[in-house]
Short mmCIF file of C-alpha atoms and ligand atoms in Angstrom, two decimals:
data_model
loop_
_atom_site.label_atom_id
_atom_site.label_comp_id
_atom_site.label_asym_id
_atom_site.label_seq_id
_atom_site.Cartn_x
_atom_site.Cartn_y
_atom_site.Cartn_z
CA MET A 277 -3.76 -1.33 -25.85
CA THR A 278 -2.78 -4.69 -27.40
CA PRO A 279 -0.37 -6.77 -25.30
CA PRO A 280 3.28 -6.10 -26.23
CA THR A 281 5.43 -8.99 -27.43
CA LEU A 282 7.59 -10.82 -24.91
CA ASP A 283 10.64 -11.16 -27.14
CA ASP A 284 14.13 -12.54 -26.49
CA ASP A 285 15.19 -9.25 -24.92
CA ALA A 286 12.43 -9.59 -22.35
CA LEU A 287 13.55 -13.12 -21.56
CA ALA A 288 17.22 -12.05 -21.46
CA ALA A 289 16.39 -9.46 -18.82
CA ALA A 290 14.50 -12.05 -16.79
CA GLY A 291 17.48 -14.35 -17.04
CA ARG A 292 19.72 -11.78 -15.41
CA VAL A 293 17.64 -11.48 -12.24
CA ASP A 294 19.86 -12.53 -9.34
CA ARG A 295 17.93 -14.25 -6.57
CA ASP A 296 20.59 -13.81 -3.89
CA ARG A 297 21.25 -10.14 -4.70
CA LEU A 298 17.51 -9.51 -4.48
CA TRP A 299 17.28 -11.26 -1.12
CA GLN A 300 20.36 -9.46 0.16
CA ARG A 301 18.91 -6.03 -0.66
CA LEU A 302 15.58 -6.96 0.90
CA MET A 303 17.37 -7.89 4.11
CA GLU A 304 19.38 -4.68 3.98
CA ILE A 305 16.34 -2.43 3.52
CA ALA A 306 14.62 -4.36 6.35
CA ARG A 307 17.30 -3.04 8.69
CA PHE A 308 15.66 0.40 8.57
CA GLY A 309 13.03 0.30 11.29
CA ALA A 310 13.80 -3.33 12.17
CA THR A 311 11.83 -4.48 15.23
CA GLY A 312 13.00 -7.04 17.78
CA ARG A 313 10.47 -9.59 16.45
CA GLY A 314 11.71 -9.76 12.86
CA GLY A 315 9.42 -7.12 11.39
CA VAL A 316 9.72 -3.44 10.57
CA ASN A 317 8.29 -0.20 11.95
CA ARG A 318 9.17 2.27 9.17
CA GLN A 319 6.31 4.72 9.19
CA ALA A 320 5.76 7.41 6.58
CA PHE A 321 8.27 10.26 6.61
CA SER A 322 9.96 8.91 9.75
CA ALA A 323 13.73 8.87 10.28
CA GLU A 324 13.64 5.16 9.36
CA ASP A 325 11.76 5.97 6.14
CA ALA A 326 14.32 8.65 5.28
CA ALA A 327 17.22 6.27 5.97
CA ALA A 328 15.72 3.64 3.66
CA ARG A 329 15.35 6.27 0.95
CA ARG A 330 18.98 7.29 1.35
CA GLN A 331 19.90 3.65 0.85
CA MET A 332 17.82 3.61 -2.34
CA ALA A 333 19.60 6.76 -3.53
CA ASP A 334 22.98 5.11 -2.90
CA TRP A 335 21.95 2.03 -4.88
CA ALA A 336 20.63 4.30 -7.64
CA ALA A 337 23.98 6.07 -7.87
CA SER A 338 25.86 2.76 -8.05
CA LEU A 339 23.61 1.68 -10.93
CA GLY A 340 23.74 4.98 -12.81
CA LEU A 341 20.06 5.72 -12.23
CA HIS A 342 18.84 9.30 -11.85
CA CYS A 343 17.25 9.94 -8.44
CA LEU A 344 14.37 12.43 -8.34
CA THR A 345 11.56 13.42 -6.00
CA ASP A 346 8.40 15.56 -5.92
CA ARG A 347 6.50 17.71 -3.43
CA ILE A 348 4.81 14.78 -1.70
CA GLY A 349 8.17 13.06 -1.33
CA ASN A 350 7.75 10.23 -3.84
CA LEU A 351 11.21 8.85 -4.71
CA TYR A 352 11.89 8.13 -8.40
CA LEU A 353 14.87 6.17 -9.83
CA ARG A 354 14.94 6.74 -13.58
CA ARG A 355 16.66 4.67 -16.29
CA PRO A 356 16.86 6.61 -19.57
CA GLY A 357 15.42 5.11 -22.75
CA ARG A 358 16.34 5.59 -26.40
CA ASP A 359 13.63 8.22 -26.70
CA PRO A 360 14.00 10.62 -23.77
CA GLU A 361 10.70 12.27 -24.66
CA ALA A 362 8.71 9.04 -24.58
CA ALA A 363 6.30 8.55 -21.68
CA PRO A 364 8.07 6.32 -19.13
CA VAL A 365 6.99 2.88 -18.01
CA MET A 366 6.81 2.89 -14.22
CA THR A 367 7.14 0.24 -11.57
CA GLY A 368 7.33 0.48 -7.80
CA SER A 369 5.53 0.18 -4.50
CA HIS A 370 6.15 1.67 -1.02
CA LEU A 371 8.85 1.68 1.67
CA ASP A 372 6.64 2.86 4.52
CA SER A 373 5.26 0.12 6.75
CA GLN A 374 2.69 -0.63 9.40
CA PRO A 375 3.84 -0.12 13.03
CA THR A 376 4.23 -3.88 13.35
CA GLY A 377 4.76 -4.56 9.67
CA GLY A 378 6.69 -7.19 7.76
CA LYS A 379 9.86 -7.10 5.70
CA PHE A 380 8.11 -7.58 2.35
CA ASP A 381 4.87 -5.53 2.19
CA GLY A 382 5.81 -2.69 -0.18
CA ALA A 383 9.57 -3.15 0.09
CA TYR A 384 9.40 -6.17 -2.21
CA GLY A 385 7.94 -4.14 -5.09
CA VAL A 386 10.58 -1.43 -4.68
CA ILE A 387 13.55 -3.80 -4.41
CA ALA A 388 12.22 -6.07 -7.16
CA GLY A 389 12.01 -2.99 -9.40
CA LEU A 390 15.62 -2.15 -8.61
CA GLU A 391 16.69 -5.72 -9.34
CA ALA A 392 14.75 -5.67 -12.61
CA LEU A 393 16.50 -2.47 -13.67
CA GLN A 394 19.88 -3.96 -12.83
CA ALA A 395 19.02 -7.15 -14.73
CA ILE A 396 17.94 -5.13 -17.78
CA ALA A 397 21.25 -3.26 -17.67
CA GLN A 398 23.25 -6.48 -17.26
CA ALA A 399 21.44 -7.94 -20.26
CA GLY A 400 22.88 -4.98 -22.20
CA LEU A 401 19.43 -3.74 -23.19
CA GLU A 402 18.39 -0.24 -24.14
CA THR A 403 14.62 0.18 -24.07
CA ALA A 404 12.72 2.63 -26.26
CA ARG A 405 11.02 4.23 -23.28
CA PRO A 406 12.57 5.38 -20.00
CA ILE A 407 11.75 3.14 -17.06
CA GLU A 408 11.10 4.69 -13.64
CA LEU A 409 11.14 2.89 -10.32
CA VAL A 410 9.13 4.71 -7.65
CA ALA A 411 8.79 4.43 -3.88
CA TRP A 412 5.38 6.04 -3.24
CA SER A 413 4.96 8.13 -0.10
CA ASN A 414 2.69 6.99 2.73
CA GLU A 415 0.93 4.04 1.15
CA GLU A 416 -0.03 2.51 4.49
CA GLY A 417 -1.88 5.47 5.98
CA SER A 418 -1.00 4.34 9.50
CA ARG A 419 0.76 7.49 10.75
CA PHE A 420 -1.09 9.91 8.47
CA GLN A 421 -4.54 9.10 7.09
CA PRO A 422 -5.51 8.54 4.34
CA GLY A 423 -3.11 6.06 2.81
CA CYS A 424 -1.79 6.09 -0.76
CA MET A 425 -0.98 9.81 -0.43
CA GLY A 426 2.02 9.74 -2.79
CA SER A 427 0.30 7.92 -5.62
CA GLY A 428 -2.90 9.86 -4.95
CA VAL A 429 -1.21 13.22 -5.50
CA PHE A 430 0.76 11.85 -8.49
CA ALA A 431 -2.44 10.58 -10.14
CA GLY A 432 -4.32 13.80 -9.40
CA GLU A 433 -6.74 12.01 -7.06
CA MET A 434 -5.63 13.99 -4.00
CA ALA A 435 -4.62 17.66 -3.67
CA LEU A 436 -1.31 18.27 -1.89
CA ALA A 437 -2.77 21.39 -0.25
CA ASP A 438 -5.43 19.24 1.45
CA LEU A 439 -2.83 16.81 2.82
CA LEU A 440 -0.14 19.16 4.17
CA PRO A 441 -2.12 20.31 7.25
CA LEU A 442 -3.11 16.75 8.33
CA VAL A 443 -1.47 15.69 11.60
CA ASP A 444 -0.35 12.43 13.19
CA ALA A 445 -1.11 11.30 16.75
CA GLU A 446 1.71 13.54 18.04
CA GLY A 447 0.29 16.58 16.25
CA ILE A 448 3.06 16.65 13.64
CA SER A 449 1.72 17.80 10.27
CA VAL A 450 2.41 16.15 6.92
CA GLU A 451 4.06 19.42 5.92
CA ALA A 452 6.47 19.34 8.88
CA ALA A 453 7.19 15.65 8.42
CA LEU A 454 7.89 16.20 4.72
CA ALA A 455 10.25 19.06 5.55
CA GLY A 456 12.15 16.65 7.79
CA LEU A 457 12.26 14.08 5.03
CA PHE A 458 13.60 16.53 2.46
CA GLU A 459 16.21 17.68 4.97
CA ALA A 460 17.27 14.07 5.55
CA THR A 461 17.44 13.32 1.81
CA PRO A 462 18.91 16.56 0.40
CA GLY A 463 19.79 17.42 -3.16
CA LEU A 464 17.17 15.41 -5.04
CA PRO A 465 16.01 17.24 -8.18
CA ALA A 466 12.29 17.54 -8.85
CA ARG A 467 10.90 15.00 -11.30
CA PRO A 468 9.67 16.75 -14.46
CA ALA A 469 5.93 16.12 -14.86
CA ALA A 470 5.37 13.19 -17.22
CA ALA A 471 2.38 10.86 -17.25
CA PRO A 472 3.44 7.20 -17.44
CA ALA A 473 2.72 4.99 -20.45
CA ALA A 474 2.06 2.07 -18.10
CA TYR A 475 2.56 1.00 -14.49
CA ILE A 476 3.23 -2.43 -13.05
CA GLU A 477 3.69 -3.30 -9.36
CA ALA A 478 5.08 -6.45 -7.77
CA HIS A 479 3.75 -7.28 -4.30
CA ILE A 480 3.31 -10.22 -1.95
CA GLU A 481 -0.28 -11.48 -2.08
CA GLN A 482 -0.96 -10.80 1.61
CA GLY A 483 -3.43 -13.68 1.44
CA PRO A 484 -3.28 -17.52 1.39
CA ILE A 485 -4.47 -18.42 -2.13
CA LEU A 486 -1.21 -18.75 -4.08
CA GLU A 487 0.53 -20.70 -1.33
CA ARG A 488 -2.50 -22.95 -0.79
CA GLU A 489 -2.67 -23.78 -4.51
CA GLY A 490 1.10 -24.09 -4.92
CA ARG A 491 1.21 -21.29 -7.50
CA THR A 492 4.22 -19.02 -7.92
CA ILE A 493 2.69 -16.03 -9.71
CA GLY A 494 -0.59 -14.19 -9.22
CA VAL A 495 -1.77 -12.41 -12.37
CA VAL A 496 -3.71 -9.63 -10.68
CA GLY A 497 -6.91 -8.55 -12.46
CA GLY A 498 -7.90 -5.78 -10.07
CA VAL A 499 -8.41 -4.66 -6.48
CA GLN A 500 -11.49 -4.55 -4.28
CA GLY A 501 -12.84 -1.19 -3.22
CA MET A 502 -12.06 0.36 0.16
CA ARG A 503 -13.43 3.14 2.32
CA TRP A 504 -12.10 4.62 5.58
CA LEU A 505 -14.35 6.35 8.10
CA THR A 506 -13.87 7.79 11.58
CA VAL A 507 -16.43 7.78 14.40
CA GLU A 508 -16.31 10.24 17.30
CA VAL A 509 -18.54 9.59 20.33
CA THR A 510 -18.94 12.36 22.92
CA GLY A 511 -19.92 11.54 26.50
CA GLU A 512 -19.23 13.32 29.79
CA ALA A 513 -16.33 12.80 32.17
CA ALA A 514 -17.58 11.84 35.64
CA HIS A 515 -16.38 10.24 38.86
CA ALA A 516 -16.29 6.44 38.63
CA GLY A 517 -17.23 6.04 42.29
CA THR A 518 -20.00 8.54 42.76
CA THR A 519 -21.88 8.72 39.44
CA PRO A 520 -24.96 6.49 39.17
CA ARG A 521 -25.54 4.61 35.93
CA ALA A 522 -28.62 6.70 35.11
CA ALA A 523 -26.58 9.90 35.33
CA ARG A 524 -23.76 8.70 33.11
CA ARG A 525 -23.01 9.59 29.49
CA ASP A 526 -20.38 6.95 28.99
CA ALA A 527 -18.71 7.38 25.56
CA LEU A 528 -16.91 4.05 25.77
CA LYS A 529 -19.97 1.95 26.50
CA ALA A 530 -21.80 3.74 23.68
CA ALA A 531 -18.91 3.18 21.27
CA THR A 532 -18.64 -0.51 22.10
CA ARG A 533 -22.39 -0.94 21.55
CA MET A 534 -21.91 0.73 18.14
CA VAL A 535 -19.06 -1.59 17.11
CA VAL A 536 -21.03 -4.68 18.19
CA ALA A 537 -24.13 -3.46 16.33
CA LEU A 538 -22.10 -2.74 13.16
CA GLU A 539 -20.49 -6.19 13.29
CA ALA A 540 -23.93 -7.84 13.67
CA ALA A 541 -25.48 -5.81 10.84
CA PHE A 542 -22.61 -6.53 8.45
CA ALA A 543 -22.47 -10.22 9.31
CA GLU A 544 -26.20 -10.50 8.60
CA ALA A 545 -25.79 -8.65 5.27
CA ASP A 546 -22.80 -10.79 4.25
CA PRO A 547 -23.46 -14.54 4.77
CA GLU A 548 -20.68 -15.48 2.29
CA ASP A 549 -18.06 -13.55 4.31
CA ILE A 550 -17.01 -11.30 1.40
CA LEU A 551 -16.94 -7.89 3.03
CA ARG A 552 -14.10 -6.83 5.34
CA PHE A 553 -14.98 -4.63 8.33
CA THR A 554 -12.16 -3.59 10.66
CA VAL A 555 -11.99 -1.27 13.67
CA GLY A 556 -8.22 -0.87 13.95
CA ARG A 557 -7.88 2.23 16.10
CA PHE A 558 -9.91 2.88 19.26
CA GLU A 559 -8.96 5.86 21.44
CA VAL A 560 -10.52 6.66 24.82
CA GLU A 561 -10.28 10.00 26.65
CA PRO A 562 -9.26 10.74 29.31
CA ASN A 563 -8.33 7.02 29.41
CA SER A 564 -8.23 6.99 33.21
CA PRO A 565 -9.35 3.98 35.27
CA ASN A 566 -11.57 6.05 37.59
CA THR A 567 -13.14 8.56 35.18
CA VAL A 568 -16.19 7.78 33.04
CA PRO A 569 -14.93 8.13 29.43
CA ALA A 570 -15.77 11.53 27.94
CA ARG A 571 -14.80 10.79 24.33
CA VAL A 572 -14.10 7.83 22.11
CA PHE A 573 -12.62 7.99 18.60
CA PHE A 574 -12.46 4.90 16.39
CA THR A 575 -11.66 4.11 12.76
CA ILE A 576 -13.52 1.92 10.28
CA ASP A 577 -11.75 0.22 7.37
CA PHE A 578 -14.40 -1.19 5.00
CA ARG A 579 -13.62 -3.30 1.91
CA HIS A 580 -15.79 -5.00 -0.72
CA PRO A 581 -15.39 -5.98 -4.41
CA GLU A 582 -18.61 -4.19 -5.39
CA ALA A 583 -19.04 -0.41 -5.32
CA ALA A 584 -22.79 -0.74 -4.72
CA ALA A 585 -22.25 -2.84 -1.62
CA ILE A 586 -19.78 -0.28 -0.25
CA GLU A 587 -22.25 2.53 -0.92
CA ASP A 588 -25.18 0.65 0.61
CA LEU A 589 -23.47 -0.75 3.70
CA CYS A 590 -21.34 2.30 4.52
CA GLY A 591 -24.50 4.35 4.10
CA ARG A 592 -25.97 2.45 7.04
CA ILE A 593 -23.10 3.14 9.48
CA GLU A 594 -24.31 6.49 10.80
CA GLY A 595 -27.83 5.22 11.52
CA ILE A 596 -26.55 2.13 13.29
CA CYS A 597 -24.23 4.25 15.47
CA ARG A 598 -26.92 6.80 16.31
CA ALA A 599 -29.27 4.00 17.37
CA GLN A 600 -26.70 2.98 20.03
CA ALA A 601 -25.77 6.51 21.17
CA GLN A 602 -28.07 6.74 24.22
CA GLY A 603 -27.35 10.40 24.89
CA CYS A 604 -23.79 10.45 23.51
CA PRO A 605 -23.66 12.53 20.30
CA VAL A 606 -21.83 10.69 17.48
CA THR A 607 -20.09 12.08 14.39
CA VAL A 608 -19.30 9.74 11.48
CA THR A 609 -16.86 11.07 8.84
CA THR A 610 -15.72 9.45 5.59
CA ILE A 611 -12.01 10.24 5.20
CA SER A 612 -11.09 8.32 2.06
CA GLY A 613 -12.40 5.96 -0.57
CA LEU A 614 -10.98 4.03 -3.51
CA PRO A 615 -13.51 2.33 -5.80
CA PRO A 616 -12.98 -1.27 -6.92
CA CYS A 617 -10.60 -1.24 -9.88
CA VAL A 618 -10.06 -3.53 -12.86
CA PHE A 619 -6.56 -3.51 -14.39
CA ASP A 620 -5.83 -2.97 -18.07
CA PRO A 621 -6.32 -6.25 -19.98
CA ALA A 622 -3.17 -5.73 -22.06
CA VAL A 623 -0.97 -5.24 -19.01
CA VAL A 624 -2.63 -8.21 -17.31
CA ALA A 625 -1.97 -10.26 -20.47
CA THR A 626 1.68 -9.12 -20.44
CA VAL A 627 2.10 -10.44 -16.89
CA ARG A 628 0.35 -13.70 -17.76
CA GLY A 629 2.43 -14.07 -20.93
CA ALA A 630 5.67 -13.51 -19.01
CA ALA A 631 4.70 -16.15 -16.43
CA GLU A 632 3.90 -18.57 -19.28
CA ARG A 633 7.15 -17.85 -21.18
CA LEU A 634 9.10 -18.33 -17.96
CA ALA A 635 7.21 -21.58 -17.27
CA LEU A 636 6.02 -20.39 -13.86
CA SER A 637 2.83 -21.76 -12.32
CA HIS A 638 0.34 -18.94 -12.14
CA ARG A 639 -3.32 -18.07 -11.75
CA ASP A 640 -5.51 -15.04 -12.14
CA ILE A 641 -6.31 -13.40 -8.82
CA MET A 642 -8.02 -10.31 -7.43
CA SER A 643 -6.38 -8.27 -4.68
CA GLY A 644 -8.03 -8.02 -1.26
CA ALA A 645 -5.36 -5.58 -0.10
CA GLY A 646 -5.22 -2.00 -1.32
CA HIS A 647 -2.28 -0.73 -3.37
CA ASP A 648 -0.89 2.38 -5.03
CA ALA A 649 -1.76 0.63 -8.30
CA MET A 650 -5.40 1.61 -7.63
CA ASN A 651 -4.47 5.26 -8.12
CA LEU A 652 -2.19 4.56 -11.09
CA ALA A 653 -4.99 2.56 -12.77
CA ARG A 654 -6.92 5.84 -12.98
CA LEU A 655 -3.98 7.42 -14.84
CA CYS A 656 -2.52 4.77 -17.19
CA PRO A 657 -2.70 1.07 -18.17
CA THR A 658 -1.79 -0.73 -14.94
CA GLY A 659 -1.20 -4.24 -13.66
CA MET A 660 0.23 -6.13 -10.68
CA ILE A 661 2.25 -9.27 -10.07
CA PHE A 662 1.69 -11.26 -6.86
CA VAL A 663 3.97 -13.80 -5.24
CA PRO A 664 2.99 -16.02 -2.30
CA CYS A 665 3.69 -15.11 1.32
CA GLU A 666 3.83 -17.62 4.13
CA ALA A 667 0.34 -18.60 5.33
CA GLY A 668 -0.93 -15.39 3.73
CA VAL A 669 0.22 -13.49 6.82
CA SER A 670 0.87 -9.73 6.40
CA HIS A 671 0.64 -6.51 8.44
CA ASN A 672 2.39 -8.71 10.97
CA GLU A 673 6.07 -8.98 11.97
CA ALA A 674 6.03 -12.68 11.06
CA GLU A 675 5.37 -11.85 7.38
CA ASN A 676 7.61 -14.06 5.25
CA ALA A 677 8.28 -15.13 1.66
CA THR A 678 10.85 -17.37 -0.06
CA PRO A 679 13.84 -16.13 -2.09
CA ASP A 680 12.76 -18.35 -5.00
CA ASP A 681 9.20 -16.98 -5.18
CA LEU A 682 10.43 -13.39 -4.81
CA ALA A 683 12.97 -13.93 -7.61
CA ALA A 684 10.33 -15.55 -9.86
CA GLY A 685 8.08 -12.51 -9.46
CA THR A 686 11.02 -10.28 -10.23
CA ARG A 687 11.72 -12.20 -13.45
CA VAL A 688 8.13 -11.69 -14.54
CA LEU A 689 8.51 -8.01 -13.68
CA ALA A 690 11.77 -7.61 -15.63
CA ALA A 691 10.32 -9.31 -18.72
CA SER A 692 7.10 -7.28 -18.49
CA LEU A 693 8.97 -3.99 -18.12
CA VAL A 694 11.09 -4.66 -21.22
CA ALA A 695 8.01 -5.62 -23.22
CA LEU A 696 6.08 -2.53 -22.11
CA ALA A 697 9.06 -0.18 -22.52
CA ASN A 698 9.68 -1.37 -26.08
CA ARG A 699 6.20 -0.87 -27.43
O1 HGY B 802 -4.39 -1.58 3.73
C1 HGY B 802 -3.97 -2.14 2.72
O2 HGY B 802 -4.68 -2.85 2.05
C2 HGY B 802 -2.53 -1.97 2.30
O3 HGY B 802 -1.81 -3.10 2.72
N1 HGY B 802 -1.94 -0.79 2.84
MN1 MN B 803 1.54 -2.83 0.48
MN1 MN B 804 0.23 -2.79 3.71
#
């Protein structure tokens, strides 16, 4: 695909982006799941998630956008184009958050998309193609693993039937949680199947580069690969006071040896500090002070820009864990994987061209964080727009960004959407 032209219409749409309206809506959507420390806890398919979606549906109605959904609960706000049969251009991100998440991760891309649609309307523009704003279901994967469920089903990378039986820590299934969501957001028609012509997502960088270099826009070229695994270590419950060390099969001590050994192996294999290895969840059973742990379950989040490195290093995990088991059987399971992805050069050029036409400082950048755009990139020409966040902090209640940067990214988004929807 050759890059579309960024004509006067594209610039007119950008000119209608309203910084204060954008900020106001971001603060309003942050009320849903607001925590006492300035962040949000709006987990997938929760009551807070449903309330935020109802707010989106209200805004859609006020802007004359059609609100639709699908069987995995993705929320679509559709602006008709001149040619109703044309494949839509899509933009969006996610409304679900981490348990101690920030106001901007995901929500920015959804609210920026809404602001861009309103700006396009206020510029009096009719685009050739429809434009759809989407809030993807369960991007974070915190309550239900894996993440990116909504975009994964939409892109045909995940089968809904495989996801519905999965349960959260309380034993609630995706199916039951979805039923609750549909009940809380009734009356949304099903989106007719239509592959997008292109997809573009605005997001905070969730890293320090743009802020450190004083750049306003990140022209995202792609996303590093990621893989999630779980490790289950089985020991034997025993009395803390009467069981000698030699007679113990202590699942916790085995699991901690495994984590330390993995950290050492990966650090040795990665002197330039490129790979990202995280154990974010660590559950002990029966979790009692005076019982030797019988079972430990922990998660591994592994990221790297190169597929071969992911394959090689993740391939070593089971052996490293077994070597530390000392009589505690261990089961390592891969639960999800997204290969490194490179975005479509024409969409990337559209974002860069919009930043240039709008005289915004920008740089090319690769994404360390995962996004729904990774699934969309397997379906259609895809790109992303980054804006700085304070100190690169994210997945943290202190996450912050400035109204000016957020508005600048939204102007690039509005211009890019018009250009893509008119080609
Ligand atoms: O985990 C991620 O990279 C994304 O922020 N959910
Ligand atoms: Mn995100
Ligand atoms: Mn996130």
